[in-house]
CSV table of N, CA and C in Angstrom, one decimal:
chain,number,residue,atom,x,y,z
A,52,MET,N,38.0,166.1,39.1
A,52,MET,CA,36.7,165.8,40.2
A,52,MET,C,36.0,164.6,39.8
A,53,LEU,N,35.3,163.4,40.4
A,53,LEU,CA,34.3,162.7,40.1
A,53,LEU,C,33.2,163.8,40.1
A,54,ASN,N,32.4,164.1,39.1
A,54,ASN,CA,31.0,165.0,39.0
A,54,ASN,C,29.7,164.0,39.5
A,55,GLN,N,29.7,162.8,38.8
A,55,GLN,CA,28.9,161.9,38.7
A,55,GLN,C,29.3,160.6,39.1
A,56,CYS,N,28.5,160.2,39.9
A,56,CYS,CA,29.2,158.3,40.5
A,56,CYS,C,27.2,158.0,40.4
A,57,ASN,N,27.3,156.9,39.9
A,57,ASN,CA,25.9,156.2,39.4
A,57,ASN,C,26.1,154.9,40.5
A,58,VAL,N,25.7,154.8,41.4
A,58,VAL,CA,25.7,153.9,42.3
A,58,VAL,C,24.7,152.9,41.7
A,59,ASP,N,23.7,153.1,41.6
A,59,ASP,CA,22.8,152.2,40.7
A,59,ASP,C,23.4,151.0,39.8
A,60,ASN,N,23.9,151.5,38.9
A,60,ASN,CA,24.9,150.8,38.0
A,60,ASN,C,25.8,150.3,38.4
A,61,LEU,N,26.6,150.3,39.5
A,61,LEU,CA,27.5,149.4,40.0
A,61,LEU,C,26.9,148.2,41.2
A,62,ALA,N,25.9,148.7,41.6
A,62,ALA,CA,24.7,147.9,42.1
A,62,ALA,C,23.9,146.9,40.9
A,63,ASP,N,24.1,147.1,40.1
A,63,ASP,CA,23.1,146.1,39.2
A,63,ASP,C,24.4,145.1,38.8
A,64,GLU,N,25.7,145.8,38.4
A,64,GLU,CA,26.6,144.6,38.2
A,64,GLU,C,27.6,143.8,39.0
A,65,TYR,N,27.1,144.4,40.3
A,65,TYR,CA,27.5,143.7,41.6
A,65,TYR,C,26.4,142.7,42.1
A,66,LYS,N,24.9,142.7,41.6
A,66,LYS,CA,24.0,141.7,42.0
A,66,LYS,C,24.4,140.4,42.1
A,67,TYR,N,25.2,139.7,41.0
A,67,TYR,CA,25.4,138.8,41.3
A,67,TYR,C,26.0,138.0,42.9
A,68,LEU,N,26.6,138.9,43.2
A,68,LEU,CA,27.8,138.6,44.4
A,68,LEU,C,27.1,138.5,45.4
A,69,SER,N,25.4,138.9,45.6
A,69,SER,CA,24.4,138.5,47.1
A,69,SER,C,24.4,137.0,47.4
A,70,SER,N,24.8,136.4,46.3
A,70,SER,CA,24.5,134.8,46.9
A,70,SER,C,25.9,134.2,46.8
A,71,LEU,N,27.3,135.3,47.3
A,71,LEU,CA,28.5,134.3,47.5
A,71,LEU,C,28.7,134.9,49.2
A,72,ASN,N,29.9,134.2,49.8
A,72,ASN,CA,30.2,134.7,50.7
A,72,ASN,C,31.5,135.5,50.5
A,73,ASP,N,31.3,135.4,51.7
A,73,ASP,CA,32.9,136.7,52.0
A,73,ASP,C,34.1,136.3,50.7
A,74,ASP,N,34.7,135.2,51.1
A,74,ASP,CA,35.5,135.0,50.6
A,74,ASP,C,35.5,134.6,49.2
A,75,GLU,N,34.7,134.4,48.2
A,75,GLU,CA,34.3,134.7,47.0
A,75,GLU,C,34.0,135.6,46.2
A,76,VAL,N,33.8,136.6,47.4
A,76,VAL,CA,33.3,138.1,46.7
A,76,VAL,C,34.4,138.7,46.4
A,77,VAL,N,35.3,138.4,47.4
A,77,VAL,CA,36.7,138.9,47.0
A,77,VAL,C,37.1,138.2,45.9
A,78,ALA,N,37.3,137.0,46.0
A,78,ALA,CA,37.7,136.4,44.7
A,78,ALA,C,37.0,136.6,43.3
A,79,SER,N,35.8,137.0,43.6
A,79,SER,CA,35.2,137.4,41.8
A,79,SER,C,35.4,138.9,41.9
A,80,LEU,N,36.0,139.6,42.6
A,80,LEU,CA,36.0,141.4,42.6
A,80,LEU,C,37.4,141.5,41.8
A,81,VAL,N,38.7,140.2,42.2
A,81,VAL,CA,39.5,140.3,41.8
A,81,VAL,C,39.7,139.5,40.1
A,82,LEU,N,39.0,138.8,40.2
A,82,LEU,CA,39.0,137.7,39.0
A,82,LEU,C,38.2,138.9,37.6
A,83,HIS,N,37.1,139.3,38.5
A,83,HIS,CA,36.3,139.8,37.5
A,83,HIS,C,36.1,141.1,37.1
A,84,HIS,N,36.5,142.1,38.2
A,84,HIS,CA,36.5,143.4,38.1
A,84,HIS,C,37.8,144.3,38.5
A,85,GLU,N,38.8,143.5,38.5
A,85,GLU,CA,40.3,144.0,38.5
A,85,GLU,C,40.7,144.7,39.7
A,86,TRP,N,39.6,144.3,40.8
A,86,TRP,CA,40.4,144.9,42.0
A,86,TRP,C,42.1,143.9,42.4
A,87,THR,N,42.3,144.5,43.5
A,87,THR,CA,43.3,143.7,43.9
A,87,THR,C,42.7,143.1,45.3
A,88,LYS,N,43.2,142.2,45.7
A,88,LYS,CA,43.0,141.1,46.6
A,88,LYS,C,42.8,142.1,48.1
A,89,GLU,N,44.1,142.8,48.5
A,89,GLU,CA,43.4,143.9,49.5
A,89,GLU,C,42.9,144.9,49.4
A,90,ALA,N,42.4,145.7,48.5
A,90,ALA,CA,41.2,146.2,48.2
A,90,ALA,C,39.9,146.1,48.4
A,91,SER,N,39.8,144.5,47.5
A,91,SER,CA,38.6,143.8,47.6
A,91,SER,C,38.3,143.5,49.0
A,92,LEU,N,39.2,142.9,50.1
A,92,LEU,CA,39.0,142.7,51.4
A,92,LEU,C,38.7,144.3,51.9
A,93,GLU,N,38.8,144.9,52.1
A,93,GLU,CA,38.6,146.4,52.5
A,93,GLU,C,37.2,147.0,52.4
A,94,VAL,N,36.9,146.8,50.8
A,94,VAL,CA,36.0,147.2,50.2
A,94,VAL,C,34.5,146.2,51.2
A,95,VAL,N,34.7,145.0,51.2
A,95,VAL,CA,34.0,144.1,51.5
A,95,VAL,C,34.0,144.2,53.2
A,96,ASN,N,34.9,144.5,54.0
A,96,ASN,CA,35.1,144.7,55.6
A,96,ASN,C,34.2,146.3,55.6
A,97,LEU,N,34.4,147.1,54.8
A,97,LEU,CA,33.4,148.6,55.0
A,97,LEU,C,32.0,148.2,54.8
A,98,ALA,N,31.9,147.5,53.4
A,98,ALA,CA,30.9,147.7,53.6
A,98,ALA,C,29.7,146.8,54.8
A,99,LYS,N,30.6,145.3,55.5
A,99,LYS,CA,29.9,145.1,56.5
A,99,LYS,C,29.9,145.7,57.8
A,100,SER,N,30.6,147.1,58.0
A,100,SER,CA,30.8,147.5,59.3
A,100,SER,C,30.1,148.6,59.1
A,101,LYS,N,30.0,149.1,58.0
A,101,LYS,CA,29.8,150.9,58.1
A,101,LYS,C,28.3,150.6,57.3
A,102,GLY,N,28.4,150.0,56.7
A,102,GLY,CA,26.6,150.1,56.2
A,102,GLY,C,26.4,151.4,55.0
A,103,THR,N,25.1,151.2,54.3
A,103,THR,CA,25.3,152.2,53.3
A,103,THR,C,25.4,153.8,53.9
A,104,PHE,N,24.3,153.9,55.2
A,104,PHE,CA,24.4,155.3,55.6
A,104,PHE,C,25.7,156.0,55.7
A,105,LEU,N,26.5,155.5,56.3
A,105,LEU,CA,28.1,156.0,56.3
A,105,LEU,C,28.4,155.8,55.1
A,106,LEU,N,28.9,154.9,54.4
A,106,LEU,CA,29.4,155.2,52.9
A,106,LEU,C,29.0,156.0,52.3
A,107,ARG,N,27.5,155.9,51.9
A,107,ARG,CA,27.1,157.1,51.4
A,107,ARG,C,27.4,158.6,51.3
A,108,ASN,N,27.3,158.8,52.9
A,108,ASN,CA,27.7,160.1,53.3
A,108,ASN,C,29.5,160.5,53.3
A,109,ALA,N,30.0,159.1,53.1
A,109,ALA,CA,31.9,159.1,53.3
A,109,ALA,C,31.9,159.6,51.5
A,110,LEU,N,30.9,158.8,50.6
A,110,LEU,CA,31.2,159.4,49.1
A,110,LEU,C,31.1,160.6,48.8
A,111,ALA,N,29.5,161.1,48.9
A,111,ALA,CA,29.4,162.3,49.2
A,111,ALA,C,30.6,163.6,49.5
A,112,LEU,N,31.1,163.2,50.8
A,112,LEU,CA,32.0,164.2,50.6
A,112,LEU,C,33.4,163.7,50.3
A,113,ALA,N,33.6,162.6,49.9
A,113,ALA,CA,34.8,162.3,48.9
A,113,ALA,C,34.8,163.4,47.7
A,114,ILE,N,33.5,163.5,47.1
A,114,ILE,CA,33.3,163.7,45.9
A,114,ILE,C,33.4,165.3,46.2
A,115,VAL,N,33.3,165.9,47.1
A,115,VAL,CA,32.8,167.8,47.4
A,115,VAL,C,34.7,167.6,47.5
A,116,LEU,N,35.3,166.8,48.5
A,116,LEU,CA,36.4,167.4,48.7
A,116,LEU,C,37.5,166.6,47.8
A,117,ASP,N,37.1,166.1,46.6
A,117,ASP,CA,38.1,165.7,45.3
A,117,ASP,C,39.0,164.8,45.6
A,118,ILE,N,38.3,164.1,46.2
A,118,ILE,CA,39.5,162.7,47.0
A,118,ILE,C,39.0,161.5,46.2
A,119,GLU,N,39.7,160.9,45.1
A,119,GLU,CA,39.3,159.9,44.3
A,119,GLU,C,40.0,158.7,45.0
A,120,ASP,N,41.3,158.4,45.0
A,120,ASP,CA,42.1,157.4,45.4
A,120,ASP,C,42.4,156.9,47.0
A,121,GLY,N,42.2,158.3,47.5
A,121,GLY,CA,42.6,158.4,49.3
A,121,GLY,C,44.1,157.8,49.8
A,122,ASP,N,44.1,158.2,51.1
A,122,ASP,CA,45.5,157.9,51.2
A,122,ASP,C,46.1,156.5,51.1
A,123,GLN,N,45.2,155.5,51.5
A,123,GLN,CA,45.6,154.2,51.5
A,123,GLN,C,45.8,153.5,49.9
A,124,GLY,N,45.8,154.4,49.1
A,124,GLY,CA,46.2,153.9,47.5
A,124,GLY,C,45.4,153.1,47.0
A,125,PHE,N,44.4,152.5,47.2
A,125,PHE,CA,43.5,151.5,46.7
A,125,PHE,C,43.1,151.8,45.1
């Protein structure tokens, strides 16, 4: 189970992405962070459509329910 998730460290790591367009963000996640293209597209779409309020609560619920990868297999 994922007991601790430091989002601040990830935000610092991804801060440089804020100046890029969506396609560049996807390409950078693939190239520099070892994401698949499909997962990169999904996470960009989730961030844009759901925002921090819903995603923060979804993360907390996933931690409590011990869901690390989800049913989409990213």
